[in-house]
Structure formats: structure tokens, C-alpha cells
Coordinates of C-alpha atoms in Angstrom, one line a residue:
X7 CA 22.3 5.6 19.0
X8 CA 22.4 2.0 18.4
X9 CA 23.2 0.5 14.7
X10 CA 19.3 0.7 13.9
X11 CA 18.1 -0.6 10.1
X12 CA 14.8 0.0 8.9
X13 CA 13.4 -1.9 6.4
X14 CA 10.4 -0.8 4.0
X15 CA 7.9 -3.3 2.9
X16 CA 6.2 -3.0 -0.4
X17 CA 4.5 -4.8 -3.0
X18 CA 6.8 -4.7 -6.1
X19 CA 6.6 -5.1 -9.3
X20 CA 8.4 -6.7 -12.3
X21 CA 11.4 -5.1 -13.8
X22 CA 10.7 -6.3 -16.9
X23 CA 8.4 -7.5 -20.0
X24 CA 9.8 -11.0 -19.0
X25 CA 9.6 -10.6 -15.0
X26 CA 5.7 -10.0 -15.7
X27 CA 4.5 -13.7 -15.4
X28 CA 6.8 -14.9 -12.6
X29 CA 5.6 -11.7 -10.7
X30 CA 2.4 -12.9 -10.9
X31 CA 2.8 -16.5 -10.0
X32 CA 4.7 -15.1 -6.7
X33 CA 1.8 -12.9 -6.0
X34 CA -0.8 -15.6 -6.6
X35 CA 0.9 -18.5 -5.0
X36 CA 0.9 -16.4 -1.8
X37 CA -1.4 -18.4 0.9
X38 CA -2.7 -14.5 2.3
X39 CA -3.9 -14.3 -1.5
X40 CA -5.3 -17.8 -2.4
X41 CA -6.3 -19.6 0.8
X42 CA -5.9 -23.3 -0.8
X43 CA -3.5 -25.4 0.4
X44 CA -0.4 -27.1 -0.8
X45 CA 0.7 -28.5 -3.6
X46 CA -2.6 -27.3 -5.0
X47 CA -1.9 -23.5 -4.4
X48 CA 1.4 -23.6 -7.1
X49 CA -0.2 -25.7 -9.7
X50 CA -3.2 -23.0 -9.8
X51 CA -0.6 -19.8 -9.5
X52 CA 0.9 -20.9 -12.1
X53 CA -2.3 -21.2 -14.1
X54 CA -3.6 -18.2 -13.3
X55 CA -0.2 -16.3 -13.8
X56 CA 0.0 -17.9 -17.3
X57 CA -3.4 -16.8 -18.1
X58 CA -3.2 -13.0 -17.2
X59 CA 0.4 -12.3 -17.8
X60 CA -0.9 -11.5 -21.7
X61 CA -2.9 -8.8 -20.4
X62 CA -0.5 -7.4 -17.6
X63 CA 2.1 -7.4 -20.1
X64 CA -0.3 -4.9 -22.1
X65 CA -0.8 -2.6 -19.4
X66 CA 2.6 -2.3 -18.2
X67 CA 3.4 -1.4 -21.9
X68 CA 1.6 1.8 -21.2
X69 CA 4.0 2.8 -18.5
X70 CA 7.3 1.7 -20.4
X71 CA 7.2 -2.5 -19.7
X72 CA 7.7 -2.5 -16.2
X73 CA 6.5 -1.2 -12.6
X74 CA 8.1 2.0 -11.8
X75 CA 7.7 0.7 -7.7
X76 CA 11.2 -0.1 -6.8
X77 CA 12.6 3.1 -8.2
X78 CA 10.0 5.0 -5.9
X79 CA 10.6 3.0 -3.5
X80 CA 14.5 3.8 -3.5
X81 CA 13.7 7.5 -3.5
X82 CA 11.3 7.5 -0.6
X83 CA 14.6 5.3 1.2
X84 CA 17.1 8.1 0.6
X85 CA 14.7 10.4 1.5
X86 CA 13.9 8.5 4.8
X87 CA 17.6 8.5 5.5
X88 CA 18.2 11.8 5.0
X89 CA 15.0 13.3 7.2
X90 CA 16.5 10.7 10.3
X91 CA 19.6 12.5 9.2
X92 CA 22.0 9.9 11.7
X93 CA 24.5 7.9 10.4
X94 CA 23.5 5.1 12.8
X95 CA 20.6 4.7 10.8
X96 CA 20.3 2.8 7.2
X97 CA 16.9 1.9 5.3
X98 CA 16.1 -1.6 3.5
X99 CA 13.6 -2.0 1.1
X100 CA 11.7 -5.8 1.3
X101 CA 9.5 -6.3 -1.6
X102 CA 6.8 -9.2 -1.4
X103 CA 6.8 -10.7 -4.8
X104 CA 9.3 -9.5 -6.9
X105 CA 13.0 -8.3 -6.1
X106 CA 14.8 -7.3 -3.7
X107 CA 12.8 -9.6 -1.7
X108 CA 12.8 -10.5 2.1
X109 CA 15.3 -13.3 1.6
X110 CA 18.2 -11.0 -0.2
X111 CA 17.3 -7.8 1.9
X112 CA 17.6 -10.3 4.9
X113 CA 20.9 -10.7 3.9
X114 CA 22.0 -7.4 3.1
X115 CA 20.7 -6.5 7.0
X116 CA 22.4 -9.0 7.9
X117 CA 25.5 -7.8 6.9
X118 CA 25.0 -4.3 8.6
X119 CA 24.7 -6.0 11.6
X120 CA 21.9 -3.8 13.7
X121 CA 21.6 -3.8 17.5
X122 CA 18.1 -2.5 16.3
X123 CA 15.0 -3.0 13.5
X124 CA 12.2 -1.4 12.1
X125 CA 9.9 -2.9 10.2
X126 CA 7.4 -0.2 8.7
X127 CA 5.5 -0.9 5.9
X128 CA 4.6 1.5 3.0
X129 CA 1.0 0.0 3.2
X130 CA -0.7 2.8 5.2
X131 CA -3.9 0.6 6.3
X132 CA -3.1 -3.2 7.6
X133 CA -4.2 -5.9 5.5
X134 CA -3.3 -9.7 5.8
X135 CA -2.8 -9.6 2.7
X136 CA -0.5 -7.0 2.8
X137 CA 1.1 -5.7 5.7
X138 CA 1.3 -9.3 7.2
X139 CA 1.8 -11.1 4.7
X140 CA 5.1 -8.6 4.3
X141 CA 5.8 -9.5 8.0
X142 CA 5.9 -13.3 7.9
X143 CA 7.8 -14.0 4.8
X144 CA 10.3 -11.2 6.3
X145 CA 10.5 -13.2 9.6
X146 CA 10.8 -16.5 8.0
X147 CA 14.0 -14.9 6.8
X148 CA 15.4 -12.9 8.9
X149 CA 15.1 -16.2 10.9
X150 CA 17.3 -17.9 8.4
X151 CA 20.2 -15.5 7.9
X152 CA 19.8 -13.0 11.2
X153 CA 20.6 -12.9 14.3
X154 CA 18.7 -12.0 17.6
X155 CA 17.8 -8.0 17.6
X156 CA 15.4 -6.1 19.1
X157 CA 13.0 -5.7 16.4
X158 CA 9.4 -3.2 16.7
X159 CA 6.8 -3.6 14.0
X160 CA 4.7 -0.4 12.9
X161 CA 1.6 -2.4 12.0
X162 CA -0.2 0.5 10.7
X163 CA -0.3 4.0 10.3
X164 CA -4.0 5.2 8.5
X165 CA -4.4 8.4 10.4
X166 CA -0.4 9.0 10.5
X167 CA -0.3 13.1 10.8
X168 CA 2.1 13.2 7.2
X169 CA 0.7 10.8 5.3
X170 CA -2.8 12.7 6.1
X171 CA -1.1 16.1 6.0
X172 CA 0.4 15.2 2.5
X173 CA -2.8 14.6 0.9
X174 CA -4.8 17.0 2.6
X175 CA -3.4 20.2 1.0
X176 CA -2.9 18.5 -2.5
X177 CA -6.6 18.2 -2.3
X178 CA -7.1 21.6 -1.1
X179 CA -4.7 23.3 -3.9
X180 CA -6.8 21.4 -6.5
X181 CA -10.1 21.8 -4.7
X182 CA -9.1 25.9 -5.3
X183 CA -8.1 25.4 -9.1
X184 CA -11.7 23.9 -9.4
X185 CA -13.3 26.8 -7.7
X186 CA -17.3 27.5 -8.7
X187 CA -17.7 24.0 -10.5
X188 CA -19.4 21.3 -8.4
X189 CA -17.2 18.2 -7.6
X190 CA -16.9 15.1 -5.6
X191 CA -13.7 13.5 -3.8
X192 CA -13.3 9.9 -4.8
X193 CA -10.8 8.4 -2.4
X194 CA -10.5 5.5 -4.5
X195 CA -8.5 2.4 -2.4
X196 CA -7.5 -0.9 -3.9
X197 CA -10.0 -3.2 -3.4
X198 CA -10.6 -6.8 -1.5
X199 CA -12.9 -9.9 -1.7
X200 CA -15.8 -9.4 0.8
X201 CA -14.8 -12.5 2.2
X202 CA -11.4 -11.4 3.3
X203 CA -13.0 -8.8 5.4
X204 CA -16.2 -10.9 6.6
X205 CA -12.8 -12.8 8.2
X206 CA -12.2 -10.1 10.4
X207 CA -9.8 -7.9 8.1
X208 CA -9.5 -4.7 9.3
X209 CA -8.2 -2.9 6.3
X210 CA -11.7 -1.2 5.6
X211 CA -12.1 0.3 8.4
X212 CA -8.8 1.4 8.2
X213 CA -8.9 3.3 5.0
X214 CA -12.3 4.9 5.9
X215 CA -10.2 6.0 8.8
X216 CA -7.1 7.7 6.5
X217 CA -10.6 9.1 4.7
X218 CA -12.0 10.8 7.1
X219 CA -8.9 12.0 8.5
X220 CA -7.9 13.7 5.8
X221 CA -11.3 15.6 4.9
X222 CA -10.8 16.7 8.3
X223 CA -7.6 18.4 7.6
X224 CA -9.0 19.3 4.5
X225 CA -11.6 21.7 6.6
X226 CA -14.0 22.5 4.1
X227 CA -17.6 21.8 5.7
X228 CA -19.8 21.7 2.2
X229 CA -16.9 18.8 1.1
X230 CA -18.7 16.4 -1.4
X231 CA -16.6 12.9 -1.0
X232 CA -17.1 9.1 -0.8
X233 CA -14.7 6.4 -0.5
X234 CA -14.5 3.7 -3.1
X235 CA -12.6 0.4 -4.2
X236 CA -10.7 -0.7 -7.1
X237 CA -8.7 -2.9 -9.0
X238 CA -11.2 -5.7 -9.1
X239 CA -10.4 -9.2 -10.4
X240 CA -11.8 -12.4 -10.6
X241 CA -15.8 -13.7 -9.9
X242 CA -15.7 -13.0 -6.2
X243 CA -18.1 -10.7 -4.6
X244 CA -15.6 -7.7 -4.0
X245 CA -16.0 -4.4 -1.2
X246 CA -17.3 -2.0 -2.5
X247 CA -18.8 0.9 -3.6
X248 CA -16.6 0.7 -7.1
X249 CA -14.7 3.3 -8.0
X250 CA -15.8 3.1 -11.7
X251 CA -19.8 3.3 -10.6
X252 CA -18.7 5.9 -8.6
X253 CA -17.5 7.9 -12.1
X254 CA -20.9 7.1 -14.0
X255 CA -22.9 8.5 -10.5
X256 CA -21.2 11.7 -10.4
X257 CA -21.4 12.1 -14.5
X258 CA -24.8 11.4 -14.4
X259 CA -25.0 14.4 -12.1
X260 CA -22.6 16.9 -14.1
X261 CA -20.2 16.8 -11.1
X262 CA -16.6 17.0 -11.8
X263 CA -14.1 14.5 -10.1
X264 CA -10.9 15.0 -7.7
X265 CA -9.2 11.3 -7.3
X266 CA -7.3 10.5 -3.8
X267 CA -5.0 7.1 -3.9
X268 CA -6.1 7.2 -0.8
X269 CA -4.5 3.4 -0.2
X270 CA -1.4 4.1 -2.2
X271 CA 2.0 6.2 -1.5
X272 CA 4.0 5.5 -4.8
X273 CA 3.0 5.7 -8.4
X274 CA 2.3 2.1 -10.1
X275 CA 0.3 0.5 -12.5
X276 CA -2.9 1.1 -10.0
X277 CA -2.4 4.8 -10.5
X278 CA -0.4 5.5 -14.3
X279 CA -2.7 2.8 -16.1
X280 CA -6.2 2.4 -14.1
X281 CA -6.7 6.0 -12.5
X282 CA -4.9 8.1 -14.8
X283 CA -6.0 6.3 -18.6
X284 CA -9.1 4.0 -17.8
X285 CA -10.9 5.6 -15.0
X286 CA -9.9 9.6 -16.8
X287 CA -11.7 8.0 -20.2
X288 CA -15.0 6.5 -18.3
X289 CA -15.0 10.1 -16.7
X290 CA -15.1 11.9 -20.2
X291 CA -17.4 8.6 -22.1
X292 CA -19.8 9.5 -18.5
X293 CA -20.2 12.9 -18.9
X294 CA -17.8 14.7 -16.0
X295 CA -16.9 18.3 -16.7
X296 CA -13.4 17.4 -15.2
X297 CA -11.0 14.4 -13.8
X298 CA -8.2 15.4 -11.7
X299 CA -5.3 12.8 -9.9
X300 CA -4.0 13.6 -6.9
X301 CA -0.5 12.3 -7.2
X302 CA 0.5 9.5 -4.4
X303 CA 2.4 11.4 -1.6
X304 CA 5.9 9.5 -3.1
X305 CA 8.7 11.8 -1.4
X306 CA 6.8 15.0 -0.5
X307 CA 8.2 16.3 2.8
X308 CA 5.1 16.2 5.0
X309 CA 4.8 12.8 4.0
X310 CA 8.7 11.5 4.3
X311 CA 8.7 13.4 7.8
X312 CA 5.6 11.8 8.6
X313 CA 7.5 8.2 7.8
X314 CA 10.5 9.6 10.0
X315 CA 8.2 10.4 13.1
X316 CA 7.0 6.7 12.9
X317 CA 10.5 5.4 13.1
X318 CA 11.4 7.3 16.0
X319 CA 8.6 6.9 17.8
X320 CA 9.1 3.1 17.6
X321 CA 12.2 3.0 18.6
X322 CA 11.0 5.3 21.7
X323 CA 8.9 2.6 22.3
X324 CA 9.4 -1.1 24.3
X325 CA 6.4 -2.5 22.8
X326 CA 7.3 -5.0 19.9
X327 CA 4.4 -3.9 18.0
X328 CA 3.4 -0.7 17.2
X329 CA 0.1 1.1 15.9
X330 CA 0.3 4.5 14.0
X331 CA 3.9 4.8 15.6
X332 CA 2.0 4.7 19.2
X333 CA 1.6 1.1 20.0
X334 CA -1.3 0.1 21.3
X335 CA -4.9 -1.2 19.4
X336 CA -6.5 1.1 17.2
X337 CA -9.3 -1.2 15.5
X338 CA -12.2 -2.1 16.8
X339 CA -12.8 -5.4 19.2
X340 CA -14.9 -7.2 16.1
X341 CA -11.4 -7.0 13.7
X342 CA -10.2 -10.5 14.8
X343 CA -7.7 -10.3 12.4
X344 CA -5.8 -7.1 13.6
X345 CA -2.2 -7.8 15.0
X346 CA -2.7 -6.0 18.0
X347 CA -5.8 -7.9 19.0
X348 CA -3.7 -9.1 22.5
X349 CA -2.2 -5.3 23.2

């Protein structure tokens, strides 16, 4: 086999107490996260990271002062490699805001000089905000310190049979610990402004997709679940229905909750601080008998063999993009915003 690099695109997070407001300028002077154009974009980042860092600082104090992201992240590589078991093959990690960023991992590829890339993000359901945005600041780079390689992009992956398979039978194990006491699934997803999707963002769609897929492996008919959004910041109007209003609906009711990061496949501040303190406390203050986490699929097997099946399958492939490791479109024709909108 070719020298083949694959590089894993994620968020990040900051590494420290004092990475905390830079982190958050580099997130919010991102153009796929404020729309406003230059040199008024910066001047409000920095505003807006200034404001909030005070109050991220105080939830990542909760999970030891920083994001716990890259670390995962490096696990899920080594894990990755080891599953592709071939020494022709090394994984990258590219994260968007904080480091190892596109521009350094760019470099380090670079240096291993591949005949072959894949780009495969660790955002299951394609966003612009995420999975593209991902894309373009790593092309802008690669641009700068590369070289010409055949390159295939796995744009997406919301029904991919591991990912589904991973959460599936967590949800079953716990569904059977709960036995004889009514509950509801929550597959809680971060959430978006309604105007990001009213764009033609398929991301949605997408995770109602990975939802659906996985109550069907699930296979219980009498399943009680929704999908819901969280995370919200800022005045916007955001997609709902809220995660939190979905914790008061089922405490009114008695019914005991079973949370799916349905959007999410490593632990972060998302998941330690929001889901597993805030959210488990409205769930008691409301009234629900019990509030169980699924944990994000991280390095379970199903899930890491499910990532390795999505390599190989792109680089089975000629196409240069790639849905759910099988290329062609999987959205519908009204997503304008969907990469595959040409394929």
C-alpha cells in the first residue's frame, strides 16, 4: 500500500486556564461561526471571547482547567492505527481552534510525505460549521506546506454501521438496568441557530438520521425517544426542541431519562459539565426517578472499527469526496449546503 496519512478533524479545546480566552477568540473569529466580514469579525471575537472567557474558565474548572479533547483524540488515533493494523498507514489529528492545528499538523504530514490522504472528521453529521469549516482551513494549509496527493474527503458518516452499533447496545445494556420503570431516550445533539439551517445546512437532518438509525439497532418497538439540541448561546432563535425542556417534559410525567451524545464521539465540556452536572441536577430539581449518560463511543471497538471501515473504503474509492465511506449524496436535494450537492 501506498504511504497513506489520515488526518482527524476535531474541535479542540484549550490546554489550559490561560488557553481559555484565545480558544474562544479562534472559535468566534471563524467566518462559518460569525458571518460578518472583515476587519469587523476580529474586533467582535475578541469582544465576545473577552466577555465569556470568565464563565468558560468556570466550567472547565469542573473538569480540571482544561478540555480533556486532544487526549481523546490521541487515544482514538492509536487506536485507529492499530485496527488499520499497516505500517503504511499513520493518523494526524487537525484541530479547528486550538492546537495541533491544520497549519502544524500540515507540516508534520508533510514531513511523512504520503502518496495518499484521508481526511475524516470526528463530526459524525456534516455541518458548515464544522466538518467544512475543518476542510478549508486544512486545505488552505496543506496548500502552503504540501505537495500534490491524491486526497478523498469522508464528508460524513451519520448512519456509519459502528458509530450506530457503538451506541446502540450501550443503550440497550442501560435500557435493561432500567427494566420496569418508564423512560425516555433523549439523544441530545449540540445545537445551531435556525438560521444556519434555514441556509440549507444539512446537519439536522443528519443527526435525526444517526437517531433513527440507532433506535433501529436498538430493536425495541415500545422505545420512548426524541431528539433534542443543546448548548445554546447567544439571543438567536436556536433548533430545537431543547434538551433541558425536554428534562422538565419527562419529570412532569415521572419518566426516567437515558441521555445519547448522539452528535458527540469524545468526552468534553458538552458532556462532563452540561449533561453530566447541569442537565443530571434539572433532572432531580424536575422530578425524574433517574438520569443516566451514555458515555460518547471514545475508543470502544465497534466504534474504532467502524472509523477503520470508513478509511478503507475511501481509499477503495476514486471519488474525491466521500459520503458515509460510500461516496455519493446522501441528503436531500433541498440541503444546498451539502458538499456533495454536484455528485
Amino acid at each position: 500500500m501506498d504511504r497513506t496519512a489520515v488526518v482527524l478533524f476535531n474541535l479542540g479545546g484549550p490546554d489550559s486556564p490561560a488557553a481559555v480566552q484565545p480558544f474562544l477568540n479562534n472559535l468566534f473569529n471563524d467566518p462559518a461561526i460569525i458571518s460578518i466580514p472583515w476587519p469587523l469579525r476580529p474586533v467582535l471575537a475578541s469582544v465576545i471571547s473577552h466577555r465569556r472567557q470568565g464563565e468558560a474558565k468556570k466550567i472547565y474548572e469542573k473538569i480540571g482547567g482544561c478540555s480533556p479533547l486532544l487526549e481523546n483524540t490521541r487515544q482514538q488515533a492509536r487506536a485507529l492505527e492499530a485496527a488499520l493494523d499497516n505500517d503504511a498507514i499513520r493518523v494526524f489529528i487537525a484541530m479547528r481552534y486550538w492546537h495541533p492545528m491544520s497549519e502544524d499538523t500540515a507540516l508534520e504530514v508533510a514531513g511523512f510525505k504520503p502518496q495518499r490522504i484521508v481526511l475524516l472528521p470526528l463530526y459524525p453529521q456534516f455541518s458548515t460549521t464544522t466538518t467544512a469549516s475543518s476542510m478549508k482551513e486544512w486545505i488552505r494549509s496543506w496548500r502552503r506546506h504540501g505537495h500534490d496527493v491524491t486526497t478523498r474527503i469522508v464528508c460524513c458518516w451519520p448512519r456509519s454501521s459502528g458509530f450506530v452499533g457503538s451506541y446502540a447496545a450501550a443503550v440497550r445494556d442501560t435500557l435493561d438496568d432500567t427494566a420496569g420503570q418508564p423512560s425516555r431516550v433523549l439523544f441530545s445533539a449540540h445545537g445551531l441557530p435556525e438560521t444556519i439551517i434555514r441556509r440549507g445546512d444539512p446537519y439536522q437532518w443528519q443527526v435525526e438520521q444517526t437517531a433513527e438509525a440507532i433506535v433501529d439497532d436498538i430493536g425495541r418497538s415500545n422505545l420512548d425517544w426524541t431528539v433534542c439540541y443543546q448548548s445554546r448561546v447567544g439571543p438567536l432563535d436556536w433548533i430545537g426542541p431543547s434538551t433541558d425542556g425536554e428534562i422538565d417534559r419527562a419529570g412532569s410525567t415521572g419518566t426516567g431519562i437515558i441521555v445519547v451524545p448522539v452528535a458527540f464521539v469524545s468526552e468534553h465540556s458538552e458532556t462532563l459539565v452540561e449533561l453530566d452536572i447541569e442537565y443530571r441536577q434539572r433532572a432531580r430539581d424536575a422530578g425524574c426517578p433517574f438520569y443516566r449518560r451514555i458515555p460518547a463511543v471514545s475508543c470502544d471497538d465497534t466504534f474504532i472499527d467502524g472509523l477503520a471501515a470508513l478509511v478503507l473504503s475511501a481509499l477503495d474509492d476514486d471519488r474525491p469526496q466521500l459520503a458515509s465511506g460510500h461516496g455519493g449524496r446522501i441528503c436531500p436535494g433541498t440541503f444546498s449546503r451539502c458538499p456533495l450537492r454536484a455528485v
